[in-house]
Amino acid sequence: MRTLAVLKTALTGNYAVAHAVRLAKPHVIAAYPITPQTTIVEKLSEFVAKGELKASFVNVESEFSALAVVYGAAMAGARAFTATSSHGLFYMYEMLWWAAGSRAPIVMAVVTRTLGPPWNIHDEHNDILAIRDSGWAVAMASNVQEVLDLTIQAFKLAESAYIPVAVGLDGFVLSHTVETIELPPQEAVDEFLPPRRPDLPLRLRPGEPITMGNIPSDDRLHAEHLKNIYRASQEAKKLVKSIDAEYGKLVGREYGGMVEGFELEGARYAVVCMGAWCGDAKEAVRSLRREGVPVGLMRIRFVRPFPDEEVAELSGMDRVVVFDRDITPAGGILGREVASVLGRDKVVNVLAGLAGVDFKADEFRKAVKHAVEGEYADRVVLL
């Protein structure tokens, strides 16, 4: 790793996204404002207005149109970005499938927010997890530095695997919280993320007409296309690791690829979580370790493609406690994903922090202790 002239600065999570996008040099940005995402595109529009970012910033009348614009741009060979939250993401829903089905290498920031009714602008993960089966890669950052780094890496992943990538960050908890981070210099990002090559496949070109999205002459062609999307998603697992390692060599920060392990060596129990509250969960793990409880933590960085091989490494644990900041009639989404790998008997699924309610380190500690001591009668626990 060579020495870089990094800029140490204090930024909110949303501004970290904006600076990451500026460094990635997209050609087209389109977005519609929605709390708590709005300051991302406000800052990007400021960069464009000041000439600090040479991009087309397209003001649109809805989130559906925002994704439609960047979809068309990406299919024409442009590097493209959008951002949204909550009901804005759901307004995009049809276009999410068109983007994934067309292998459009879009990057989208999703600032997680509770879904109504009733109206609530605070943090929850139901919105981003609802798109997990659309064909997008779906990642969650845990701090502001990772927000910046993951957004830059997402462009390389999208353009290498030809799948769109959603980068999640917790609403207000990260989006509006200021942390000190390091901005890599432009030349380092340019080396890591060169411009999209004009000769790459899967793009529209004047003079080379093709049909895109029309009814195929043989349904077997469509079936094979769907299989190829699955194959690309599985290949993306390897790319996540290699891209993270390449970026780490350049800037000195790596995150572990699909997951991050913490205090797992010698552990008999494991905590699984994703997003910003994993920082509180780590504090709880440290506290429990001091009490003599052999517990570790696995933070899910990419929920799609799902890190089943990494999760399977927890099969030797006596108990796995999965924390979900989401809720469905079937329990927690992450809990069910983990149980699909490890089996239901090993997993205790704790649903907490719903509707933006704080869930702090001591509450994590108490919940984990109750779980490992077998004090919860149900496999799904509502806190």
Tab-separated table of C-alpha atoms in Angstrom:
chain	number	residue	atom	x	y	z
A	1	MET	CA	0.000	0.000	0.000
A	2	ARG	CA	1.428	3.352	-1.012
A	3	THR	CA	1.023	6.548	0.979
A	4	LEU	CA	-1.969	8.610	-0.175
A	5	ALA	CA	-2.690	12.278	0.397
A	6	VAL	CA	-6.038	11.617	2.054
A	7	LEU	CA	-8.292	14.398	3.287
A	8	LYS	CA	-9.559	13.910	6.817
A	9	THR	CA	-12.914	15.612	7.248
A	10	ALA	CA	-16.188	15.426	9.160
A	11	LEU	CA	-19.260	14.430	7.150
A	12	THR	CA	-22.752	13.105	7.624
A	13	GLY	CA	-23.589	9.767	6.040
A	14	ASN	CA	-25.570	11.482	3.294
A	15	TYR	CA	-22.724	13.839	2.471
A	16	ALA	CA	-20.352	10.851	2.455
A	17	VAL	CA	-22.544	9.281	-0.241
A	18	ALA	CA	-22.459	12.521	-2.229
A	19	HIS	CA	-18.672	12.787	-2.015
A	20	ALA	CA	-18.287	9.133	-2.996
A	21	VAL	CA	-20.462	9.729	-6.053
A	22	ARG	CA	-18.469	12.860	-6.919
A	23	LEU	CA	-15.261	10.818	-6.771
A	24	ALA	CA	-16.833	8.088	-8.944
A	25	LYS	CA	-17.568	10.616	-11.733
A	26	PRO	CA	-21.007	9.506	-12.917
A	27	HIS	CA	-22.393	10.851	-16.166
A	28	VAL	CA	-26.054	10.979	-15.098
A	29	ILE	CA	-27.770	11.562	-11.744
A	30	ALA	CA	-31.542	11.608	-11.358
A	31	ALA	CA	-33.504	11.727	-8.128
A	32	TYR	CA	-36.619	12.952	-6.404
A	33	PRO	CA	-36.270	14.288	-2.847
A	34	ILE	CA	-37.585	12.284	0.102
A	35	THR	CA	-36.615	12.434	3.773
A	36	PRO	CA	-34.096	11.278	4.968
A	37	GLN	CA	-32.370	10.926	1.582
A	38	THR	CA	-32.806	14.509	0.360
A	39	THR	CA	-29.443	15.969	1.372
A	40	ILE	CA	-27.601	13.432	-0.808
A	41	VAL	CA	-29.027	14.842	-4.020
A	42	GLU	CA	-28.964	18.405	-2.686
A	43	LYS	CA	-25.209	18.116	-2.233
A	44	LEU	CA	-24.773	16.436	-5.614
A	45	SER	CA	-26.757	19.191	-7.343
A	46	GLU	CA	-24.469	21.687	-5.612
A	47	PHE	CA	-21.379	19.861	-6.911
A	48	VAL	CA	-22.799	19.972	-10.439
A	49	ALA	CA	-23.804	23.646	-10.186
A	50	LYS	CA	-20.314	24.616	-8.992
A	51	GLY	CA	-18.605	22.620	-11.722
A	52	GLU	CA	-17.046	20.215	-9.214
A	53	LEU	CA	-18.812	17.294	-10.892
A	54	LYS	CA	-19.339	17.129	-14.643
A	55	ALA	CA	-22.609	15.228	-14.780
A	56	SER	CA	-26.137	15.670	-16.064
A	57	PHE	CA	-28.370	16.215	-13.037
A	58	VAL	CA	-31.955	15.454	-14.038
A	59	ASN	CA	-34.793	16.831	-11.921
A	60	VAL	CA	-37.800	14.536	-12.235
A	61	GLU	CA	-41.379	14.480	-10.979
A	62	SER	CA	-41.231	11.121	-9.170
A	63	GLU	CA	-39.013	8.312	-7.963
A	64	PHE	CA	-40.323	6.075	-10.744
A	65	SER	CA	-39.000	8.576	-13.277
A	66	ALA	CA	-35.701	8.922	-11.416
A	67	LEU	CA	-34.947	5.236	-11.796
A	68	ALA	CA	-36.256	5.232	-15.378
A	69	VAL	CA	-33.798	8.007	-16.291
A	70	VAL	CA	-30.738	6.303	-14.804
A	71	TYR	CA	-31.873	2.972	-16.261
A	72	GLY	CA	-31.863	4.427	-19.754
A	73	ALA	CA	-28.555	6.171	-19.113
A	74	ALA	CA	-26.897	2.999	-17.845
A	75	MET	CA	-28.153	0.997	-20.817
A	76	ALA	CA	-26.635	3.611	-23.129
A	77	GLY	CA	-23.236	3.181	-21.470
A	78	ALA	CA	-23.290	5.963	-18.879
A	79	ARG	CA	-22.262	5.654	-15.247
A	80	ALA	CA	-25.492	6.438	-13.402
A	81	PHE	CA	-26.664	7.075	-9.836
A	82	THR	CA	-29.866	7.700	-7.924
A	83	ALA	CA	-30.989	7.725	-4.295
A	84	THR	CA	-34.221	7.238	-2.391
A	85	SER	CA	-35.909	6.043	0.806
A	86	SER	CA	-38.966	4.153	2.015
A	87	HIS	CA	-42.095	4.966	-0.033
A	88	GLY	CA	-39.914	6.478	-2.754
A	89	LEU	CA	-38.224	3.102	-3.156
A	90	PHE	CA	-41.615	1.425	-3.379
A	91	TYR	CA	-42.724	3.918	-6.032
A	92	MET	CA	-39.728	2.680	-8.059
A	93	TYR	CA	-40.685	-0.967	-7.623
A	94	GLU	CA	-41.581	-1.856	-11.217
A	95	MET	CA	-38.433	-0.169	-12.521
A	96	LEU	CA	-36.291	-2.075	-10.008
A	97	TRP	CA	-37.154	-5.277	-11.839
A	98	TRP	CA	-36.585	-3.728	-15.267
A	99	ALA	CA	-33.143	-2.521	-14.176
A	100	ALA	CA	-32.129	-5.893	-12.761
A	101	GLY	CA	-33.661	-7.826	-15.639
A	102	SER	CA	-31.764	-5.679	-18.134
A	103	ARG	CA	-28.466	-6.071	-16.215
A	104	ALA	CA	-28.212	-2.269	-15.889
A	105	PRO	CA	-25.157	-1.358	-13.752
A	106	ILE	CA	-26.852	1.337	-11.664
A	107	VAL	CA	-25.813	2.380	-8.154
A	108	MET	CA	-28.568	3.548	-5.816
A	109	ALA	CA	-28.283	4.787	-2.241
A	110	VAL	CA	-31.178	3.715	-0.024
A	111	VAL	CA	-31.456	5.666	3.218
A	112	THR	CA	-33.556	3.298	5.281
A	113	ARG	CA	-36.811	4.565	6.737
A	114	THR	CA	-39.981	3.143	8.263
A	115	LEU	CA	-42.903	2.427	5.943
A	116	GLY	CA	-46.358	3.790	6.691
A	117	PRO	CA	-48.985	3.809	7.846
A	118	PRO	CA	-48.702	5.762	10.034
A	119	TRP	CA	-46.219	8.230	8.580
A	120	ASN	CA	-42.814	7.864	10.207
A	121	ILE	CA	-39.491	9.189	8.924
A	122	HIS	CA	-37.248	7.234	11.295
A	123	ASP	CA	-35.038	4.214	10.779
A	124	GLU	CA	-36.144	0.686	9.929
A	125	HIS	CA	-34.938	-1.906	7.394
A	126	ASN	CA	-38.176	-3.155	5.833
A	127	ASP	CA	-37.778	-0.849	2.827
A	128	ILE	CA	-34.385	-2.013	1.587
A	129	LEU	CA	-35.032	-5.657	2.468
A	130	ALA	CA	-38.201	-5.627	0.370
A	131	ILE	CA	-36.081	-5.430	-2.807
A	132	ARG	CA	-33.812	-8.351	-1.933
A	133	ASP	CA	-35.339	-10.716	-4.514
A	134	SER	CA	-35.537	-8.247	-7.410
A	135	GLY	CA	-32.077	-9.073	-8.767
A	136	TRP	CA	-30.237	-6.138	-7.180
A	137	ALA	CA	-27.174	-6.596	-5.011
A	138	VAL	CA	-28.132	-5.167	-1.606
A	139	ALA	CA	-25.552	-3.956	0.919
A	140	MET	CA	-25.702	-2.168	4.280
A	141	ALA	CA	-23.007	0.077	5.747
A	142	SER	CA	-22.353	0.347	9.473
A	143	ASN	CA	-20.610	3.726	9.783
A	144	VAL	CA	-19.997	6.869	7.746
A	145	GLN	CA	-16.546	5.800	6.543
A	146	GLU	CA	-17.994	2.564	5.210
A	147	VAL	CA	-20.811	4.513	3.549
A	148	LEU	CA	-18.217	6.350	1.472
A	149	ASP	CA	-16.058	3.318	0.726
A	150	LEU	CA	-18.976	1.005	-0.033
A	151	THR	CA	-20.527	3.504	-2.453
A	152	ILE	CA	-17.283	3.771	-4.419
A	153	GLN	CA	-16.919	-0.018	-4.445
A	154	ALA	CA	-20.553	-0.403	-5.551
A	155	PHE	CA	-19.829	1.266	-8.891
A	156	LYS	CA	-17.053	-1.228	-9.594
A	157	LEU	CA	-19.239	-4.159	-8.538
A	158	ALA	CA	-22.166	-3.009	-10.690
A	159	GLU	CA	-20.007	-2.483	-13.761
A	160	SER	CA	-18.073	-5.744	-13.272
A	161	ALA	CA	-21.010	-8.083	-12.602
A	162	TYR	CA	-23.584	-6.180	-14.669
A	163	ILE	CA	-26.070	-6.052	-11.840
A	164	PRO	CA	-27.507	-2.952	-10.147
A	165	VAL	CA	-26.339	-2.315	-6.582
A	166	ALA	CA	-28.259	-0.739	-3.684
A	167	VAL	CA	-26.143	0.725	-0.877
A	168	GLY	CA	-28.100	1.044	2.353
A	169	LEU	CA	-27.452	3.405	5.234
A	170	ASP	CA	-29.601	3.876	8.304
A	171	GLY	CA	-31.868	6.909	8.201
A	172	PHE	CA	-30.757	9.676	10.584
A	173	VAL	CA	-28.590	7.217	12.562
A	174	LEU	CA	-26.029	7.450	9.750
A	175	SER	CA	-27.568	9.760	7.160
A	176	HIS	CA	-27.592	12.823	9.425
A	177	THR	CA	-24.875	11.881	11.930
A	178	VAL	CA	-21.431	13.473	11.559
A	179	GLU	CA	-18.302	11.323	11.837
A	180	THR	CA	-14.663	11.985	11.029
A	181	ILE	CA	-13.665	10.093	7.895
A	182	GLU	CA	-10.930	9.962	5.272
A	183	LEU	CA	-11.621	10.962	1.672
A	184	PRO	CA	-9.280	9.262	-0.807
A	185	PRO	CA	-7.719	11.515	-3.449
A	186	GLN	CA	-9.347	11.659	-6.875
A	187	GLU	CA	-6.377	10.013	-8.588
A	188	ALA	CA	-6.660	6.967	-6.314
A	189	VAL	CA	-10.358	6.546	-7.105
A	190	ASP	CA	-9.651	7.041	-10.819
A	191	GLU	CA	-7.113	4.209	-10.646
A	192	PHE	CA	-9.566	1.951	-8.815
A	193	LEU	CA	-12.594	2.913	-10.904
A	194	PRO	CA	-11.664	3.777	-14.500
A	195	PRO	CA	-14.322	5.109	-16.903
A	196	ARG	CA	-16.801	2.656	-18.395
A	197	ARG	CA	-15.338	1.230	-21.584
A	198	PRO	CA	-17.332	2.025	-24.756
A	199	ASP	CA	-16.797	-1.476	-26.181
A	200	LEU	CA	-18.426	-3.357	-23.297
A	201	PRO	CA	-21.472	-5.561	-24.003
A	202	LEU	CA	-25.036	-4.969	-22.850
A	203	ARG	CA	-25.341	-1.382	-23.976
A	204	LEU	CA	-27.314	0.472	-26.609
A	205	ARG	CA	-25.357	1.924	-29.524
A	206	PRO	CA	-26.481	4.176	-32.376
A	207	GLY	CA	-26.232	2.305	-35.651
A	208	GLU	CA	-26.378	-1.107	-33.957
A	209	PRO	CA	-30.105	-1.597	-33.335
A	210	ILE	CA	-31.208	-4.279	-30.891
A	211	THR	CA	-34.463	-5.199	-29.194
A	212	MET	CA	-34.504	-4.589	-25.451
A	213	GLY	CA	-37.239	-5.897	-23.185
A	214	ASN	CA	-39.594	-7.037	-25.923
A	215	ILE	CA	-41.402	-10.405	-26.040
A	216	PRO	CA	-38.811	-13.087	-26.945
A	217	SER	CA	-39.357	-15.393	-29.890
A	218	ASP	CA	-38.779	-18.391	-27.619
A	219	ASP	CA	-39.615	-18.463	-23.902
A	220	ARG	CA	-36.545	-20.613	-23.346
A	221	LEU	CA	-34.428	-17.559	-24.167
A	222	HIS	CA	-36.142	-15.693	-21.359
A	223	ALA	CA	-35.635	-18.618	-18.992
A	224	GLU	CA	-31.925	-18.741	-19.810
A	225	HIS	CA	-31.676	-14.996	-19.275
A	226	LEU	CA	-33.142	-15.388	-15.774
A	227	LYS	CA	-30.641	-18.139	-15.022
A	228	ASN	CA	-27.827	-15.866	-16.180
A	229	ILE	CA	-28.954	-13.190	-13.731
A	230	TYR	CA	-28.740	-15.767	-10.941
A	231	ARG	CA	-25.283	-16.833	-12.117
A	232	ALA	CA	-24.142	-13.203	-12.191
A	233	SER	CA	-25.404	-12.713	-8.649
A	234	GLN	CA	-23.431	-15.737	-7.447
A	235	GLU	CA	-20.333	-14.526	-9.279
A	236	ALA	CA	-20.789	-11.178	-7.528
A	237	LYS	CA	-19.912	-12.871	-4.219
A	238	LYS	CA	-16.365	-13.411	-5.454
A	239	LEU	CA	-16.252	-9.902	-6.868
A	240	VAL	CA	-17.337	-8.351	-3.557
A	241	LYS	CA	-14.320	-9.951	-1.879
A	242	SER	CA	-11.813	-9.136	-4.616
A	243	ILE	CA	-13.050	-5.549	-5.011
A	244	ASP	CA	-12.892	-5.006	-1.243
A	245	ALA	CA	-9.337	-6.381	-1.189
A	246	GLU	CA	-8.266	-4.238	-4.167
A	247	TYR	CA	-9.727	-1.123	-2.574
A	248	GLY	CA	-8.070	-2.024	0.729
A	249	LYS	CA	-4.641	-2.211	-0.875
A	250	LEU	CA	-5.190	1.252	-2.312
A	251	VAL	CA	-6.591	3.093	0.724
A	252	GLY	CA	-5.684	0.851	3.668
A	253	ARG	CA	-9.229	-0.160	4.655
A	254	GLU	CA	-10.859	-3.548	4.125
A	255	TYR	CA	-14.210	-4.719	5.466
A	256	GLY	CA	-14.074	-8.485	5.050
A	257	GLY	CA	-16.084	-8.912	1.866
A	258	MET	CA	-19.604	-10.265	2.275
A	259	VAL	CA	-19.528	-10.240	6.083
A	260	GLU	CA	-17.450	-8.837	8.911
A	261	GLY	CA	-16.479	-11.115	11.778
A	262	PHE	CA	-15.936	-9.804	15.308
A	263	GLU	CA	-14.696	-11.839	18.312
A	264	LEU	CA	-15.793	-15.092	16.657
A	265	GLU	CA	-12.643	-17.025	17.532
A	266	GLY	CA	-13.420	-19.344	20.417
A	267	ALA	CA	-17.066	-18.244	20.554
A	268	ARG	CA	-19.894	-20.647	21.416
A	269	TYR	CA	-22.621	-18.123	20.647
A	270	ALA	CA	-22.969	-15.670	17.776
A	271	VAL	CA	-24.853	-12.433	17.189
A	272	VAL	CA	-25.889	-11.671	13.599
A	273	CYS	CA	-27.016	-8.194	12.527
A	274	MET	CA	-26.641	-5.607	9.776
A	275	GLY	CA	-26.412	-1.843	9.594
A	276	ALA	CA	-25.432	0.902	12.006
A	277	TRP	CA	-26.713	-0.726	15.177
A	278	CYS	CA	-24.032	-3.395	14.815
A	279	GLY	CA	-21.765	-0.861	16.528
A	280	ASP	CA	-23.943	-1.087	19.637
A	281	ALA	CA	-24.038	-4.864	19.258
A	282	LYS	CA	-20.228	-4.956	19.245
A	283	GLU	CA	-20.188	-3.011	22.516
A	284	ALA	CA	-22.566	-5.603	23.947
A	285	VAL	CA	-20.294	-8.428	22.775
A	286	ARG	CA	-17.292	-6.787	24.437
A	287	SER	CA	-19.253	-6.429	27.667
A	288	LEU	CA	-20.422	-10.054	27.587
A	289	ARG	CA	-16.882	-11.236	26.878
A	290	ARG	CA	-15.727	-9.425	30.010
A	291	GLU	CA	-18.459	-11.294	31.892
A	292	GLY	CA	-17.097	-14.582	30.572
A	293	VAL	CA	-19.790	-15.235	27.949
A	294	PRO	CA	-18.054	-16.686	24.837
A	295	VAL	CA	-19.955	-14.709	22.208
A	296	GLY	CA	-18.924	-13.238	18.854
A	297	LEU	CA	-20.623	-11.277	16.094
A	298	MET	CA	-21.120	-11.580	12.356
A	299	ARG	CA	-22.180	-8.417	10.554
A	300	ILE	CA	-23.956	-9.006	7.263
A	301	ARG	CA	-22.586	-6.502	4.730
A	302	PHE	CA	-24.361	-7.923	1.676
A	303	VAL	CA	-27.800	-9.407	2.140
A	304	ARG	CA	-27.969	-10.047	-1.620
A	305	PRO	CA	-26.328	-12.066	-2.832
A	306	PHE	CA	-26.773	-13.799	0.522
A	307	PRO	CA	-23.525	-14.916	2.213
A	308	ASP	CA	-24.720	-18.464	2.858
A	309	GLU	CA	-21.210	-19.936	2.935
A	310	GLU	CA	-20.076	-17.438	5.562
A	311	VAL	CA	-23.234	-17.913	7.631
A	312	ALA	CA	-22.737	-21.693	7.437
A	313	GLU	CA	-19.486	-21.196	9.356
A	314	LEU	CA	-21.678	-20.492	12.398
A	315	SER	CA	-23.101	-24.025	12.303
A	316	GLY	CA	-20.887	-25.085	15.196
A	317	MET	CA	-22.319	-22.431	17.521
A	318	ASP	CA	-24.599	-23.506	20.357
A	319	ARG	CA	-26.971	-20.650	19.564
A	320	VAL	CA	-27.188	-17.833	17.026
A	321	VAL	CA	-29.061	-14.652	17.961
A	322	VAL	CA	-30.211	-12.713	14.893
A	323	PHE	CA	-31.312	-9.103	15.371
A	324	ASP	CA	-33.780	-7.684	12.853
A	325	ARG	CA	-34.736	-4.029	12.509
A	326	ASP	CA	-37.708	-5.099	10.414
A	327	ILE	CA	-40.896	-7.074	10.923
A	328	THR	CA	-43.141	-9.302	8.810
A	329	PRO	CA	-45.989	-11.696	9.659
A	330	ALA	CA	-43.396	-14.494	9.385
A	331	GLY	CA	-40.898	-12.866	11.760
A	332	GLY	CA	-37.686	-11.054	10.930
A	333	ILE	CA	-36.361	-11.135	7.373
A	334	LEU	CA	-32.698	-11.550	8.309
A	335	GLY	CA	-33.623	-14.149	10.917
A	336	ARG	CA	-35.365	-16.294	8.332
A	337	GLU	CA	-32.459	-15.930	5.912
A	338	VAL	CA	-30.017	-17.136	8.568
A	339	ALA	CA	-32.346	-19.939	9.674
A	340	SER	CA	-32.562	-21.145	6.065
A	341	VAL	CA	-28.841	-21.937	6.330
A	342	LEU	CA	-28.485	-23.026	9.962
A	343	GLY	CA	-31.930	-24.446	10.709
A	344	ARG	CA	-34.617	-22.984	12.965
A	345	ASP	CA	-33.605	-24.789	16.161
A	346	LYS	CA	-30.282	-22.966	16.424
A	347	VAL	CA	-31.621	-19.454	15.752
A	348	VAL	CA	-33.289	-16.996	18.122
A	349	ASN	CA	-34.701	-14.078	16.131
A	350	VAL	CA	-34.957	-10.791	18.050
A	351	LEU	CA	-37.047	-8.038	16.440
A	352	ALA	CA	-36.191	-4.638	17.894
A	353	GLY	CA	-35.584	-1.003	17.009
A	354	LEU	CA	-38.801	-0.897	15.002
A	355	ALA	CA	-40.212	2.462	13.864
A	356	GLY	CA	-36.914	4.101	14.788
A	357	VAL	CA	-37.096	3.278	18.502
A	358	ASP	CA	-33.615	3.328	20.071
A	359	PHE	CA	-32.069	-0.022	20.942
A	360	LYS	CA	-28.786	0.517	22.733
A	361	ALA	CA	-25.758	-1.545	23.699
A	362	ASP	CA	-27.077	-2.547	27.121
A	363	GLU	CA	-30.344	-3.710	25.550
A	364	PHE	CA	-28.352	-5.833	23.110
A	365	ARG	CA	-26.378	-7.265	26.033
A	366	LYS	CA	-29.513	-8.203	27.968
A	367	ALA	CA	-31.209	-9.728	24.923
A	368	VAL	CA	-28.182	-11.843	24.023
A	369	LYS	CA	-27.783	-13.025	27.600
A	370	HIS	CA	-31.439	-14.047	27.796
A	371	ALA	CA	-31.122	-15.871	24.471
A	372	VAL	CA	-27.978	-17.845	25.291
A	373	GLU	CA	-29.385	-18.809	28.687
A	374	GLY	CA	-32.537	-20.147	27.044
A	375	GLU	CA	-34.880	-17.679	28.727
A	376	TYR	CA	-36.921	-16.918	25.610
A	377	ALA	CA	-39.795	-19.354	25.088
A	378	ASP	CA	-40.327	-18.359	21.446
A	379	ARG	CA	-37.961	-18.425	18.481
A	380	VAL	CA	-39.196	-14.970	17.449
A	381	VAL	CA	-38.821	-12.395	20.221
A	382	LEU	CA	-40.445	-8.948	20.050
A	383	LEU	CA	-38.611	-6.257	22.027
